[in-house]
Amino acid sequence: MNDLDLALVTFTQEATELMEEMESSLLILEENPDDFEVINSVFRAMHTIKGSAGLFGFDHMVRFAHEAETVLDNVRDGKRVIDQFLISVLLDCKDHTSNLLEFSLKNPEKDLSTQLKDKDLELITKLTSDNSEKSDLKSDAFEAPHAEITQIEKEQSNSNWFIVLSFHKNAFRAGVDPLSFIRYLKTLGDIQSLILISDISDKETFDPESCYLQYEIAFCTDADKQTIEDVFEFASDDCDIKIIPPNSKTQDYLELLDHIDETANVRLGEMLISIGCLTKNDMVNALKTQIASQFETIKPIGEILIEQKIVDKVVVEKALTQQKQINTLRPNDKKVNETKPSASNFIRVDSAKLGQLIDLVGELVISGAAMELVIKPHAITEIEEVSASMNSLVSNIRDVALQLRMVPIGETFSRFKRVVRDVSLELGKNIELKITGGETELDKTVVEKINDPLTHLIRNSLDHGIATPKERIADGKPEKGTIELNAFHESGHIVIQIIDDGAGLDKKAILEKAISKGIVSEENNLSDQEIYNLIFAAGLSTKQQASDLSGRGVGMDVVRRNIESVRGTVDIDSSEGVGTTITITLPLTLAIIEGFMVEAENERYIIPLSMIEECVEMGTDEWKADEISNIINLRGDPMPYIRLAKYFNPEIELKNNIRQSLVVVRFGKVRAGFVVDALHGEQQTVIKPLGKIFDNLKGITGATVLGDGNVALILDVQGLISYATKNQ
Amino acid sequence: MLIEVDELNINENKITVQEEMTIYNVLELNSNIAPYFQEGKNVTLDLSNVLEADSAGIQLLIFLKQEASLLNFELNIINITPSVLDIITLFSLTDLFEIKMSEGKIS
């Protein structure tokens, strides 16, 4: 990959993230249309996408993003009202931009396909359709009434920013056209006067391709300094920019300083930035000056700022007094402030590299175990000590390495907001999505695998679960339906629940359908739970008519298969008229587990430690073992058990005289016991998947290599428990 | 051709710019026009075919104007198209170019 390709990858990732951010912002706006910050963030997303797409010559994207940006800018300036319609259009715009990006990546040189072109046109028309009515405010300054009002406002406010732009000689060649920036600036406010200074020396040295222009602009706007500076963001390399706030702002800044949050940072520059009288760039430049002048006496940053006429002296003085006050008020808290995590402390890492790291850590765990095995017979205390401390380090490394791949599930969850919104609009339902436990973390690969099943389950709840507002009112429920998405940890697993307050599952309909499809026979006496779980069987849909969303009966079995492929389970519980709860249980990670090694008939097995409740001696009469139905009485509770050796080799002759142990395992609410010959203790286990030919093997999820080079099988506890329960 | 030159009379040349005035052609444009900038011979610059300009183009106009006054002759810029006029107005250069409003609003 060359540099450009790399940049392209970064751009793609960034653009995707920006668009996701934009989507969630838009959804927030839907509930809270006046939130200026959110409007800003939508605008910024589009603006940045436009800018970076331009760098790669994705003209289609630039053109489209520009249209969207213009509309958003009008919204920002209050020239256009953001309403349901506009939000829908903007959401479509986001989708379209994604499509454009994909298209541009695949066919960098080609024209748009007709389909995309049509969509392009359609959206642009939609975007601008509303404009005709409200935008005359902005475009025709000559029209009498508006012009007068602005004139008066201008005189009253006298709040002109003074902007000095000196473009570098190379600006034109770098593709920077001052014209476009000034045109763009005009969209933020009114240019009161503009003085163009051209510094063309004489005929001999004049080069028409060099830029000799300087602008001094008096600018009237409500925007803050950062916004103005952002206008020139793309020119900042080829232009010296000085933005001097209007006099009237000084008063504002002083007032803002009075009310500055006392928990805020106590550095002068940060204070000034926080009240908006200084932009980050100003600060960087001032700091550079400070560093450059280190051979002379170092000036305080405040003085430099005053000298450069960036900040008024009064403001700096005020800020300094405020700073002192805060410092005396909270001397101890200073440290806390400094350790605040900064949002930009992330680096992008190729996930393949992380995978590699985790693989290596896995090997390290294995060879650590091997070393322990080798040194044990020698019983040398010093070596054992070293080995013990190394082992604990290795297990720390393992935890940290696994942590690297953990991502909070919230991001996935919030994507469903859009799904719920779109689908409920489409179906004419009023549905709210409640999310809890979004901070719960799990392995990225697991997150990716469950995205589809989750989407499917949620669509199902939307379509089948929650009824139309009318029906709901008739049932005496609130008009607005709710779907809850919960995530939480439970004994080494992640549990995700989808709870709706809809109509619940229709037991009779499911059973009838299942019988007619021949999935179960009439004589089967099924429990409620079993009936509910029938919806995960292939080819079963009770909905009379298949809709776009669901009802073809192909989805639910795929959902189950997908979840099971990451060693998870899905369960469904429902009560008619009250709602349905779908519970998905997933392992925390796919790579390494804390295991417990047992032995039966000279074969070693690993049981995930988190699932083990206790180990007891098997041989005693206390448990009143029933050898025929395989049930024991564990302190009053009946519990099924399996003899592992017998399970994996039914023909084997069990010797009765060995002292056996019973490992009690639990999955969810169900318990079972495994009878084994020996307990070997805890073992860090690197899961190696079994080959394809073992796909149909029941009771085993994988294997691991032990320190001595032997292979131990990892038990599928959940599968074994359900086997034991069935064979009572 | 980038420009077309008509000798109106012994004291005046008319130069018609045939293309847009942007960063892509300012260099060539300048070298094409330069020979006609001589002391004592007025130039009328016809911009009727210039449908587009950027800052570099405007800068060239400023330079030409400056040269003309240095060499002591008159440079009249005529037939400015709306899009170029727009830029000139934005850059507050109407006075420098002695723009005469064609619709006769301002003489």
Coordinates of C-alpha atoms in Angstrom, one line a residue, chain A residues 449 452-453 456 535-538 553-565:
Chain A
K449 CA -21.4 -11.6 14.6
D452 CA -27.3 -9.3 12.2
P453 CA -29.2 -11.5 14.5
H456 CA -33.5 -9.4 12.9
I535 CA -40.0 -20.1 16.5
F536 CA -36.3 -20.6 16.0
A537 CA -37.0 -23.7 13.9
A538 CA -36.6 -23.4 10.2
G553 CA -39.7 -17.8 8.4
V554 CA -36.2 -18.0 7.2
G555 CA -34.8 -15.5 9.7
M556 CA -35.2 -17.0 13.1
D557 CA -33.3 -20.2 12.5
V558 CA -30.5 -18.1 11.0
V559 CA -30.6 -16.0 14.1
R560 CA -30.1 -19.0 16.2
R561 CA -27.4 -20.4 14.1
N562 CA -25.5 -17.1 14.1
I563 CA -25.6 -16.9 17.8
E564 CA -24.6 -20.5 18.3
S565 CA -21.7 -20.0 16.0

